[in-house]
Amino acid sequence: MAPTNKVCILGSGNWGSTAARIIGSNVSKLPNFDNTVKIWVFDEIINGKKLTDIINTQHENIKYLPGHKLPTNVVAVPDAAEAVKDATHIVVVIPHQYIQNLLDSIHGRVLPNARAISLIKGIAISNHGMTTMTQIIHRTLAIPVASLSGANIANEIAEEKYCETTIGCSEPDEAIVWRSLFNTPYFQVNCVSDVIGVEFCGALKNVVAVGAGFIDGMGLGNNTKAAIIRIGFLEMRRLAMHISGARIQDATFMESCGLADVITTCYGGRNRRLAEEFVLTGKPMPQLEQELLNGQKLQGYLTAGEVHSYIDSSGIADHFPLFTNIYSICYQGKAPRTIFDGLNVDFSRDTITPSPVL
């Protein structure tokens, strides 16, 4: 009997290529999945050759994941609509600022029985509230969408160092399928039903990591950094309560997508690294992104601006002093040491209610 399912991956950066290594290996062991995994690649010219051609001949993404071979059943294509053709399971892993343009390019090309999973660590926050990537994907493609996030630095996963991740999926049977595509002995998957909570944690931890990077840039040590991480984690939880109320489960913050991801990102992620360089060099974040990230995008800087727009327009910025200070340092030229201004906030009465801080 022919396989009834087919996976495609939309996005071929550092994280997308790492996901392709895992999925490409796993589908070969799943009889109900087609062995070929198409990955959409934004074609670039590297050393005179198209990146898609390099991936398909050398089986390596030499720009975004050098030194790590991709399975030979992972096939790079430059057209997103071609990548999703006949796909039943769509993995979306691109910078969040590009998501709508990508979805518009494949609208009407997706199977009606397809489903998707977002590996994007970003959310859209405006004066009116929060829109997650799964909501944007569902709204555009009209298919069920899960989310995956965790303490997942891509290069370490590509090196097959043990770690955990969290899948948020509201359908238990579908969660099992997604887990089968991602779970390995070194990449352990835990499934929860809180789709939005998984996404929310994955996006907001990048803002906390920017604050941690400021501390590293000022050379203030581990005690100070731990304090910033703790306060940032509690502000994440508080903002989740305010925006979504009971839709986000408090237990989600104890999953890999929550506390563990905050810790690893504040010690090893690119948001931390660039924030440190921001303090040391005085260069603006967009310039550092161009100079240091090899085409990757900085999420924490953008999310800090989106978060501030929401809390400021809602009149609750005083309840989020760390997020407010990080925004002021990034966007308003405040000195990095102003990160400590007003951090004596009482979180003890925070509970899961629609508006706990008002």
Short mmCIF file of N, CA, C and O in Angstrom, two decimals, residues 122-192:
data_model
loop_
_atom_site.label_atom_id
_atom_site.label_comp_id
_atom_site.label_asym_id
_atom_site.label_seq_id
_atom_site.Cartn_x
_atom_site.Cartn_y
_atom_site.Cartn_z
N GLY A 122 7.80 33.54 17.51
CA GLY A 122 7.39 34.94 17.37
C GLY A 122 5.89 35.03 17.41
O GLY A 122 5.18 34.08 17.08
N ILE A 123 5.37 36.16 17.83
CA ILE A 123 3.95 36.45 17.82
C ILE A 123 3.75 37.87 17.35
O ILE A 123 4.67 38.69 17.41
N ALA A 124 2.56 38.15 16.86
CA ALA A 124 2.22 39.51 16.44
C ALA A 124 1.41 40.16 17.56
O ALA A 124 0.31 39.70 17.87
N ILE A 125 1.98 41.18 18.16
CA ILE A 125 1.30 41.90 19.23
C ILE A 125 1.05 43.33 18.77
O ILE A 125 1.96 44.01 18.30
N SER A 126 -0.18 43.77 18.89
CA SER A 126 -0.55 45.12 18.51
C SER A 126 -1.32 45.76 19.65
O SER A 126 -1.48 45.18 20.72
N ASN A 127 -1.80 46.97 19.42
CA ASN A 127 -2.60 47.66 20.43
C ASN A 127 -3.85 46.87 20.80
O ASN A 127 -4.41 47.04 21.89
N HIS A 128 -4.28 45.98 19.92
CA HIS A 128 -5.54 45.26 20.12
C HIS A 128 -5.35 43.89 20.78
O HIS A 128 -6.33 43.24 21.11
N GLY A 129 -4.11 43.45 20.95
CA GLY A 129 -3.88 42.16 21.58
C GLY A 129 -2.85 41.34 20.84
O GLY A 129 -1.98 41.88 20.16
N MET A 130 -2.94 40.03 20.96
CA MET A 130 -1.95 39.11 20.45
C MET A 130 -2.53 38.23 19.36
O MET A 130 -3.65 37.75 19.47
N THR A 131 -1.74 38.02 18.31
CA THR A 131 -2.07 37.03 17.30
C THR A 131 -0.89 36.10 17.16
O THR A 131 0.24 36.54 16.91
N THR A 132 -1.12 34.82 17.35
CA THR A 132 -0.02 33.86 17.26
C THR A 132 0.17 33.39 15.83
O THR A 132 -0.68 33.58 14.96
N MET A 133 1.31 32.74 15.60
CA MET A 133 1.60 32.22 14.26
C MET A 133 0.60 31.13 13.86
O MET A 133 0.19 31.05 12.70
N THR A 134 0.20 30.29 14.82
CA THR A 134 -0.78 29.25 14.48
C THR A 134 -2.11 29.88 14.07
O THR A 134 -2.78 29.37 13.17
N GLN A 135 -2.49 30.97 14.71
CA GLN A 135 -3.73 31.64 14.35
C GLN A 135 -3.64 32.25 12.96
O GLN A 135 -4.59 32.18 12.17
N ILE A 136 -2.50 32.84 12.64
CA ILE A 136 -2.31 33.42 11.31
C ILE A 136 -2.32 32.33 10.24
O ILE A 136 -2.95 32.48 9.19
N ILE A 137 -1.65 31.21 10.52
CA ILE A 137 -1.62 30.11 9.54
C ILE A 137 -3.02 29.54 9.35
O ILE A 137 -3.47 29.30 8.22
N HIS A 138 -3.73 29.31 10.45
CA HIS A 138 -5.09 28.76 10.36
C HIS A 138 -6.02 29.72 9.62
O HIS A 138 -6.82 29.29 8.78
N ARG A 139 -5.91 30.99 9.93
CA ARG A 139 -6.77 31.98 9.29
C ARG A 139 -6.56 32.03 7.78
O ARG A 139 -7.51 32.18 7.01
N THR A 140 -5.32 31.87 7.33
CA THR A 140 -5.01 31.97 5.90
C THR A 140 -5.25 30.67 5.15
O THR A 140 -5.79 30.68 4.04
N LEU A 141 -4.88 29.54 5.76
CA LEU A 141 -4.93 28.26 5.05
C LEU A 141 -6.13 27.40 5.43
O LEU A 141 -6.42 26.40 4.75
N ALA A 142 -6.83 27.75 6.53
CA ALA A 142 -8.02 27.02 6.98
C ALA A 142 -7.72 25.54 7.24
O ALA A 142 -8.48 24.65 6.83
N ILE A 143 -6.60 25.28 7.90
CA ILE A 143 -6.24 23.92 8.29
C ILE A 143 -5.85 23.91 9.76
O ILE A 143 -5.49 24.95 10.32
N PRO A 144 -5.90 22.74 10.44
CA PRO A 144 -5.47 22.68 11.84
C PRO A 144 -3.97 22.96 11.97
O PRO A 144 -3.18 22.54 11.12
N VAL A 145 -3.59 23.64 13.06
CA VAL A 145 -2.19 24.02 13.24
C VAL A 145 -1.75 23.74 14.68
O VAL A 145 -2.43 24.13 15.63
N ALA A 146 -0.62 23.06 14.83
CA ALA A 146 0.01 22.83 16.12
C ALA A 146 1.23 23.74 16.24
O ALA A 146 1.56 24.49 15.32
N SER A 147 1.90 23.69 17.40
CA SER A 147 3.10 24.50 17.60
C SER A 147 4.17 23.67 18.28
O SER A 147 3.88 22.74 19.04
N LEU A 148 5.42 23.98 17.98
CA LEU A 148 6.56 23.33 18.62
C LEU A 148 7.54 24.39 19.07
O LEU A 148 7.92 25.27 18.30
N SER A 149 7.96 24.29 20.33
CA SER A 149 8.94 25.24 20.87
C SER A 149 9.60 24.61 22.08
O SER A 149 9.03 23.75 22.75
N GLY A 150 10.82 25.03 22.36
CA GLY A 150 11.51 24.49 23.52
C GLY A 150 12.91 25.05 23.63
O GLY A 150 13.31 25.96 22.90
N ALA A 151 13.67 24.50 24.57
CA ALA A 151 15.07 24.89 24.76
C ALA A 151 15.88 24.22 23.66
O ALA A 151 16.51 23.19 23.86
N ASN A 152 15.84 24.83 22.50
CA ASN A 152 16.29 24.16 21.27
C ASN A 152 17.23 25.04 20.46
O ASN A 152 16.83 25.64 19.45
N ILE A 153 18.47 25.15 20.86
CA ILE A 153 19.47 25.81 20.04
C ILE A 153 19.83 24.87 18.91
O ILE A 153 20.28 23.74 19.13
N ALA A 154 19.63 25.33 17.69
CA ALA A 154 19.65 24.43 16.53
C ALA A 154 20.98 23.70 16.36
O ALA A 154 21.00 22.51 16.07
N ASN A 155 22.09 24.40 16.49
CA ASN A 155 23.38 23.76 16.27
C ASN A 155 23.62 22.61 17.24
O ASN A 155 24.22 21.59 16.88
N GLU A 156 23.17 22.76 18.48
CA GLU A 156 23.35 21.69 19.47
C GLU A 156 22.49 20.48 19.11
O GLU A 156 22.91 19.33 19.31
N ILE A 157 21.30 20.72 18.58
CA ILE A 157 20.45 19.61 18.15
C ILE A 157 21.07 18.91 16.94
O ILE A 157 21.07 17.68 16.85
N ALA A 158 21.62 19.70 16.01
CA ALA A 158 22.28 19.11 14.85
C ALA A 158 23.47 18.24 15.26
O ALA A 158 23.80 17.26 14.58
N GLU A 159 24.08 18.57 16.39
CA GLU A 159 25.19 17.77 16.93
C GLU A 159 24.67 16.60 17.77
O GLU A 159 25.46 15.85 18.35
N GLU A 160 23.35 16.47 17.83
CA GLU A 160 22.67 15.37 18.52
C GLU A 160 22.98 15.34 20.01
O GLU A 160 23.12 14.28 20.63
N LYS A 161 23.04 16.54 20.60
CA LYS A 161 23.16 16.65 22.05
C LYS A 161 21.75 16.60 22.65
O LYS A 161 20.84 17.25 22.15
N TYR A 162 21.60 15.87 23.72
CA TYR A 162 20.28 15.61 24.30
C TYR A 162 19.57 16.91 24.69
O TYR A 162 20.15 17.81 25.30
N CYS A 163 18.28 16.99 24.33
CA CYS A 163 17.45 18.12 24.76
C CYS A 163 15.99 17.72 24.69
O CYS A 163 15.64 16.62 24.25
N GLU A 164 15.14 18.62 25.12
CA GLU A 164 13.69 18.40 25.11
C GLU A 164 13.01 19.50 24.31
O GLU A 164 13.57 20.59 24.11
N THR A 165 11.80 19.22 23.88
CA THR A 165 10.97 20.24 23.24
C THR A 165 9.52 19.98 23.61
O THR A 165 9.17 18.94 24.17
N THR A 166 8.66 20.95 23.29
CA THR A 166 7.24 20.85 23.61
C THR A 166 6.42 21.04 22.34
O THR A 166 6.65 22.00 21.59
N ILE A 167 5.49 20.13 22.10
CA ILE A 167 4.51 20.31 21.03
C ILE A 167 3.17 20.66 21.65
O ILE A 167 2.70 19.95 22.55
N GLY A 168 2.58 21.73 21.19
CA GLY A 168 1.23 22.10 21.58
C GLY A 168 0.26 21.71 20.49
O GLY A 168 0.37 22.19 19.35
N CYS A 169 -0.66 20.80 20.80
CA CYS A 169 -1.61 20.31 19.80
C CYS A 169 -2.92 19.99 20.49
O CYS A 169 -2.94 19.23 21.47
N SER A 170 -4.00 20.54 20.00
CA SER A 170 -5.29 20.37 20.66
C SER A 170 -5.94 19.02 20.39
O SER A 170 -6.86 18.62 21.09
N GLU A 171 -5.46 18.30 19.36
CA GLU A 171 -6.01 17.00 19.01
C GLU A 171 -5.04 15.90 19.42
O GLU A 171 -3.96 15.77 18.84
N PRO A 172 -5.39 15.08 20.42
CA PRO A 172 -4.45 14.05 20.91
C PRO A 172 -3.93 13.10 19.84
O PRO A 172 -2.74 12.77 19.83
N ASP A 173 -4.78 12.65 18.93
CA ASP A 173 -4.33 11.73 17.88
C ASP A 173 -3.32 12.39 16.96
O ASP A 173 -2.33 11.76 16.54
N GLU A 174 -3.56 13.64 16.64
CA GLU A 174 -2.64 14.36 15.76
C GLU A 174 -1.32 14.66 16.48
O GLU A 174 -0.25 14.66 15.87
N ALA A 175 -1.39 14.89 17.78
CA ALA A 175 -0.17 15.12 18.56
C ALA A 175 0.75 13.91 18.47
O ALA A 175 1.99 14.05 18.39
N ILE A 176 0.17 12.71 18.47
CA ILE A 176 0.97 11.49 18.36
C ILE A 176 1.72 11.45 17.03
O ILE A 176 2.89 11.06 16.95
N VAL A 177 1.04 11.87 15.96
CA VAL A 177 1.66 11.88 14.63
C VAL A 177 2.82 12.87 14.59
O VAL A 177 3.93 12.55 14.13
N TRP A 178 2.58 14.07 15.09
CA TRP A 178 3.65 15.08 15.09
C TRP A 178 4.83 14.60 15.92
O TRP A 178 5.99 14.79 15.55
N ARG A 179 4.53 13.97 17.05
CA ARG A 179 5.62 13.46 17.89
C ARG A 179 6.44 12.42 17.15
O ARG A 179 7.67 12.39 17.25
N SER A 180 5.79 11.57 16.36
CA SER A 180 6.51 10.55 15.62
C SER A 180 7.45 11.15 14.59
O SER A 180 8.48 10.55 14.24
N LEU A 181 7.12 12.32 14.08
CA LEU A 181 7.97 12.98 13.09
C LEU A 181 9.19 13.66 13.71
O LEU A 181 10.22 13.82 13.05
N PHE A 182 9.08 14.08 14.97
CA PHE A 182 10.15 14.86 15.59
C PHE A 182 10.94 14.11 16.67
O PHE A 182 12.11 14.43 16.91
N ASN A 183 10.33 13.16 17.33
CA ASN A 183 10.99 12.56 18.49
C ASN A 183 12.16 11.67 18.09
O ASN A 183 12.07 10.87 17.14
N THR A 184 13.27 11.81 18.80
CA THR A 184 14.45 10.96 18.62
C THR A 184 15.04 10.69 20.00
O THR A 184 14.65 11.33 20.98
N PRO A 185 15.99 9.79 20.10
CA PRO A 185 16.63 9.56 21.40
C PRO A 185 17.30 10.80 21.98
O PRO A 185 17.41 10.94 23.20
N TYR A 186 17.75 11.73 21.11
CA TYR A 186 18.42 12.94 21.60
C TYR A 186 17.49 14.17 21.58
O TYR A 186 17.83 15.20 22.17
N PHE A 187 16.33 14.08 20.94
CA PHE A 187 15.39 15.20 20.84
C PHE A 187 14.05 14.70 21.36
O PHE A 187 13.23 14.19 20.62
N GLN A 188 13.85 14.83 22.66
CA GLN A 188 12.69 14.26 23.33
C GLN A 188 11.50 15.22 23.30
O GLN A 188 11.62 16.37 23.74
N VAL A 189 10.38 14.73 22.83
CA VAL A 189 9.19 15.56 22.63
C VAL A 189 8.14 15.25 23.70
O VAL A 189 7.80 14.08 23.92
N ASN A 190 7.62 16.30 24.32
CA ASN A 190 6.47 16.17 25.21
C ASN A 190 5.31 16.96 24.61
O ASN A 190 5.51 18.08 24.13
N CYS A 191 4.12 16.37 24.60
CA CYS A 191 2.95 17.02 23.99
C CYS A 191 2.00 17.55 25.05
O CYS A 191 1.73 16.88 26.05
N VAL A 192 1.51 18.77 24.82
CA VAL A 192 0.50 19.38 25.67
C VAL A 192 -0.61 19.90 24.76
O VAL A 192 -0.44 20.03 23.55
#
